[in-house]
Amino acid sequence: METIHYEQKGNLAFITLNRPDAMNAFNYDMLAELGQVAEAIRINPDIRVVVFTGAGDKAFSVGADLKERKTLTQDQVKRNIYKIGEVFTTIENLPQPTIAMINGYAFGGGMELALACDFRIAADDTLLGLTETSLAIIPGAGGTQRLPRLIGEAKAMELILTARRLKSSEALDYGLVTRLAAGDDLAQVTGEFADSILANGPIALQQAKFAIKNGMNADMQTGLQIERKAYEITIPTEDRVEALLAFGEKRKPEFKGR
C-alpha cells in the first residue's frame, strides 16, 4: 500500500496515514486502502488493540485533500463522502479497542477519524477541530453525530458552527481527548495506555466494548440485556478459567483469546 503503512507488534496493530507531504490528507486512494486494512483487522483474532496515527511530525490528518477535491465532479465528491463515512463507521465498529495517537494537526476528516476511535491521546502542542463550516460545508464523516454524543450537544454545536481550532489542552477540557502527552513522549504514553488494555482478557475487552457501544444507543433495560448477553459469552472461555487459576496461584494470567 502507498498511502497507508501497517505494522503489527505482538497483539498491537499500528495504522499510519502515510501522506506526510500532503499533511496526511485523505484522497480517494487513501480511503480505499484504509478501508481494506480496517476490514482485515476486524477478522484478525491476533490483534487486540489498534493505534491510528499520521506520518511525519506535523499532522495526524488535516482532512480531505482539497487539491484533489478541486478536480472532482459533484458525483465524485459524493463518492468520496460516502466512502469516508463508510470507512470511519467500519473503524468505529471494530471489535478491538482503538486509539487515535494524534501527533499533529487534526482537522475536519482527520478529527472525524479520531472521533471514530475509542480513545484519543494527543500531543500537547497541537491543534484540533471540525473546521468544515469555514469551507462552506459541514462535517460529513460522522462529526455532527459523534461529537455531540461525546461532549454534549451545546459544546459540539459551538465547535462545529464556529469552526474553532482548539489547542490540545482546550480539547482535553472539552472532553474531546482522553489525555495529553509531550510530543517526544506521545508514543510512549500511547504504548503504556495500550499495554494497560492488552493486559486484560481479549474476549472480555471486545464484549465490554460491544456492550457499551450498543447499550448507549438503547434504553436502560435493553442495555442491561445487551450487557447480560455479552457477559454470557465470556463464561465458557478458557481465559476466564485461566484468570481464576492465576488469581489462586498469585500470578499474572496468560490470556489466549479463547
Coordinates of C-alpha atoms in Angstrom, one line a residue:
M1 CA 0.0 0.0 0.0
E2 CA 1.2 3.5 -0.8
T3 CA -0.9 5.8 1.4
I4 CA -1.3 3.5 4.5
H5 CA 1.5 2.0 6.5
Y6 CA 0.6 -1.1 8.5
E7 CA 2.6 -2.7 11.2
Q8 CA 1.8 -5.4 13.9
K9 CA 3.8 -5.7 17.1
G10 CA 2.5 -8.7 19.0
N11 CA -1.2 -8.1 19.6
L12 CA -0.9 -4.4 18.8
A13 CA -1.6 -3.0 15.3
F14 CA -0.4 0.3 14.1
I15 CA -2.0 2.1 11.2
T16 CA -0.2 5.1 9.9
L17 CA -1.7 7.6 7.4
N18 CA 1.2 7.9 5.1
R19 CA 0.9 11.1 3.0
P20 CA 3.1 13.4 5.1
D21 CA 3.8 15.8 2.2
A22 CA 0.0 16.4 2.0
M23 CA -0.3 16.6 5.8
N24 CA -1.9 13.2 5.6
A25 CA -5.0 14.5 3.8
F26 CA -7.5 11.9 2.6
N27 CA -7.7 11.3 -1.1
Y28 CA -9.8 8.5 -2.5
D29 CA -6.9 6.1 -2.7
M30 CA -6.1 6.5 1.0
L31 CA -9.7 6.0 1.9
A32 CA -9.8 2.8 -0.1
E33 CA -6.6 1.4 1.4
L34 CA -7.7 2.4 4.9
G35 CA -10.9 0.5 4.4
Q36 CA -9.1 -2.6 3.3
V37 CA -6.8 -2.5 6.3
A38 CA -9.7 -2.0 8.7
E39 CA -11.6 -5.0 7.2
A40 CA -8.5 -7.2 7.6
I41 CA -8.1 -6.2 11.2
R42 CA -11.7 -6.8 12.0
I43 CA -11.4 -10.5 11.4
N44 CA -7.8 -11.0 12.8
P45 CA -8.0 -12.7 16.2
D46 CA -4.4 -11.9 16.9
I47 CA -5.0 -8.2 17.0
R48 CA -6.3 -6.9 20.4
V49 CA -5.7 -3.2 20.2
V50 CA -5.4 -0.8 17.2
V51 CA -3.5 2.5 17.1
F52 CA -4.0 5.1 14.4
T53 CA -1.5 7.9 13.7
G54 CA -0.1 10.1 11.0
A55 CA 3.3 10.0 9.3
G56 CA 5.7 12.9 9.9
D57 CA 5.7 15.4 12.8
K58 CA 3.2 18.0 11.6
A59 CA -0.2 16.4 11.1
F60 CA -2.3 13.5 12.2
S61 CA -4.5 14.4 9.3
V62 CA -5.9 17.8 8.0
G63 CA -9.0 16.1 6.5
A64 CA -10.0 15.9 2.9
D65 CA -7.4 16.5 0.2
L66 CA -8.6 19.9 -1.1
K67 CA -6.3 19.8 -4.1
E68 CA -7.9 16.6 -5.2
R69 CA -11.4 17.9 -4.3
K70 CA -11.0 20.8 -6.8
T71 CA -10.6 18.4 -9.6
L72 CA -13.7 16.3 -8.8
T73 CA -17.1 16.4 -10.2
Q74 CA -20.1 16.7 -7.9
D75 CA -20.7 13.0 -8.3
Q76 CA -17.1 12.2 -7.4
V77 CA -17.4 14.4 -4.3
K78 CA -20.4 12.4 -3.2
R79 CA -18.5 9.2 -3.9
N80 CA -15.7 10.4 -1.6
I81 CA -18.1 11.5 1.2
Y82 CA -19.9 8.1 1.1
K83 CA -16.5 6.3 1.2
I84 CA -15.1 8.2 4.1
G85 CA -18.3 7.7 6.1
E86 CA -18.3 4.0 5.3
V87 CA -14.6 3.6 6.3
F88 CA -14.9 5.5 9.5
T89 CA -18.0 3.5 10.5
T90 CA -16.1 0.3 9.9
I91 CA -13.3 1.7 12.2
E92 CA -15.9 2.7 14.9
N93 CA -17.4 -0.8 14.7
L94 CA -14.1 -2.7 15.0
P95 CA -14.4 -5.2 17.9
Q96 CA -10.9 -4.3 19.1
P97 CA -10.4 -1.2 21.2
T98 CA -8.9 1.7 19.1
I99 CA -6.7 4.6 20.0
A100 CA -6.0 7.7 17.9
M101 CA -2.5 8.9 18.6
I102 CA -2.8 12.5 17.5
N103 CA 0.7 13.6 16.7
G104 CA -0.1 16.8 14.9
Y105 CA -2.9 18.8 13.4
A106 CA -6.3 17.0 13.3
F107 CA -8.8 19.0 11.3
G108 CA -12.0 18.1 9.5
G109 CA -11.9 14.4 8.4
G110 CA -8.8 13.9 10.5
M111 CA -10.7 14.9 13.6
E112 CA -13.6 12.7 12.5
L113 CA -11.3 9.7 12.2
A114 CA -10.1 10.4 15.8
L115 CA -13.8 10.6 16.9
A116 CA -14.4 7.2 15.3
C117 CA -11.8 5.7 17.7
D118 CA -12.5 4.8 21.3
F119 CA -9.7 6.9 22.7
R120 CA -7.7 10.0 21.7
I121 CA -4.2 10.7 23.0
A122 CA -2.9 14.0 21.7
A123 CA 0.4 15.8 21.6
D124 CA 0.3 18.8 24.0
D125 CA 1.4 21.3 21.3
T126 CA -1.1 20.7 18.5
L127 CA -4.4 22.0 17.3
L128 CA -7.7 20.1 16.7
G129 CA -11.1 20.9 15.3
L130 CA -14.0 20.3 13.0
T131 CA -13.4 23.2 10.6
E132 CA -15.7 22.3 7.7
T133 CA -18.1 25.2 8.0
S134 CA -15.2 27.6 7.3
L135 CA -15.2 25.9 3.8
A136 CA -19.0 26.3 3.4
I137 CA -19.6 22.6 4.0
I138 CA -20.3 20.5 7.2
P139 CA -18.6 17.5 8.8
G140 CA -19.6 14.6 6.6
A141 CA -17.9 11.6 8.1
G142 CA -19.8 11.4 11.3
G143 CA -18.6 14.6 13.1
T144 CA -22.1 16.0 13.6
Q145 CA -23.2 12.8 15.2
R146 CA -20.2 11.5 17.2
L147 CA -19.0 14.9 18.6
P148 CA -22.3 15.7 20.4
R149 CA -22.5 12.2 21.8
L150 CA -19.0 12.6 23.2
I151 CA -19.1 16.1 24.6
G152 CA -22.8 17.2 24.6
E153 CA -25.0 19.0 22.1
A154 CA -24.2 22.6 23.1
K155 CA -20.5 22.3 23.1
A156 CA -20.5 20.3 19.8
M157 CA -22.7 22.9 18.2
E158 CA -20.3 25.7 19.4
L159 CA -17.3 24.0 17.9
I160 CA -18.8 23.0 14.6
L161 CA -20.6 26.3 13.9
T162 CA -17.6 28.4 14.8
A163 CA -15.1 26.1 13.1
R164 CA -12.9 26.7 16.1
R165 CA -9.4 25.3 16.2
L166 CA -8.7 24.1 19.8
K167 CA -5.4 23.8 21.4
S168 CA -5.0 20.3 22.6
S169 CA -5.2 21.4 26.3
E170 CA -8.5 23.0 25.5
A171 CA -9.6 19.8 23.8
L172 CA -8.8 17.9 27.0
D173 CA -11.0 20.4 28.9
Y174 CA -13.8 19.8 26.5
G175 CA -13.6 16.0 26.9
L176 CA -12.6 15.7 23.3
V177 CA -9.3 13.9 24.0
T178 CA -8.6 11.2 26.6
R179 CA -5.1 12.5 27.7
L180 CA -2.2 14.6 26.6
A181 CA 1.5 13.9 26.2
A182 CA 4.6 15.9 25.4
G183 CA 5.4 15.4 21.7
D184 CA 8.5 13.4 22.5
D185 CA 6.6 11.2 24.9
L186 CA 3.5 10.6 22.8
A187 CA 4.4 7.2 21.5
Q188 CA 5.5 6.0 25.0
V189 CA 2.3 7.3 26.7
T190 CA 0.2 5.8 24.0
G191 CA 2.1 2.5 24.3
E192 CA 1.7 2.4 28.0
F193 CA -2.1 3.1 27.7
A194 CA -2.4 0.3 25.1
D195 CA -0.5 -2.1 27.4
S196 CA -2.9 -1.4 30.2
I197 CA -5.7 -2.6 27.9
L198 CA -3.7 -5.5 26.5
A199 CA -3.1 -6.9 30.0
N200 CA -6.8 -7.9 30.2
G201 CA -8.8 -10.7 28.6
P202 CA -9.2 -10.1 24.9
I203 CA -12.6 -11.6 24.6
A204 CA -13.7 -9.6 27.6
L205 CA -12.4 -6.4 26.1
Q206 CA -14.4 -6.9 22.9
Q207 CA -17.6 -7.8 24.7
A208 CA -17.2 -4.9 27.1
K209 CA -16.8 -2.5 24.1
F210 CA -19.8 -4.1 22.4
A211 CA -22.0 -3.7 25.5
I212 CA -21.0 -0.1 26.0
K213 CA -21.3 1.0 22.3
N214 CA -24.7 -0.8 21.8
G215 CA -26.1 0.0 25.2
M216 CA -25.5 3.7 24.8
N217 CA -28.0 3.7 21.9
A218 CA -30.7 1.8 23.8
D219 CA -32.9 2.4 26.8
M220 CA -31.6 1.2 30.2
Q221 CA -33.5 -2.1 30.2
T222 CA -32.3 -3.0 26.7
G223 CA -28.8 -2.0 27.6
L224 CA -28.9 -4.3 30.6
Q225 CA -30.0 -7.2 28.4
I226 CA -27.1 -6.4 26.0
E227 CA -24.7 -6.4 28.9
R228 CA -26.0 -9.8 30.2
K229 CA -25.7 -11.4 26.8
A230 CA -22.2 -10.0 26.4
Y231 CA -21.2 -11.4 29.8
E232 CA -22.6 -14.8 29.0
I233 CA -20.1 -15.0 26.0
T234 CA -17.2 -14.7 28.4
I235 CA -18.4 -17.5 30.7
P236 CA -17.3 -20.6 28.7
T237 CA -13.9 -19.1 27.6
E238 CA -10.5 -20.6 28.5
D239 CA -9.4 -17.1 29.5
R240 CA -11.9 -16.9 32.3
V241 CA -10.7 -20.2 33.8
E242 CA -7.1 -19.0 33.4
A243 CA -7.9 -15.8 35.3
L244 CA -9.3 -17.8 38.2
L245 CA -6.3 -20.1 38.3
A246 CA -3.9 -17.2 38.1
F247 CA -5.7 -15.5 41.0
G248 CA -5.4 -18.6 43.1
E249 CA -1.8 -19.0 42.2
K250 CA -1.0 -15.3 42.7
R251 CA 0.5 -14.8 39.3
K252 CA -0.4 -12.9 36.1
P253 CA -2.8 -14.6 33.8
E254 CA -1.7 -15.7 30.3
F255 CA -4.7 -14.9 28.1
K256 CA -5.0 -16.7 24.8
G257 CA -8.2 -15.1 23.4
R258 CA -10.0 -18.4 23.7

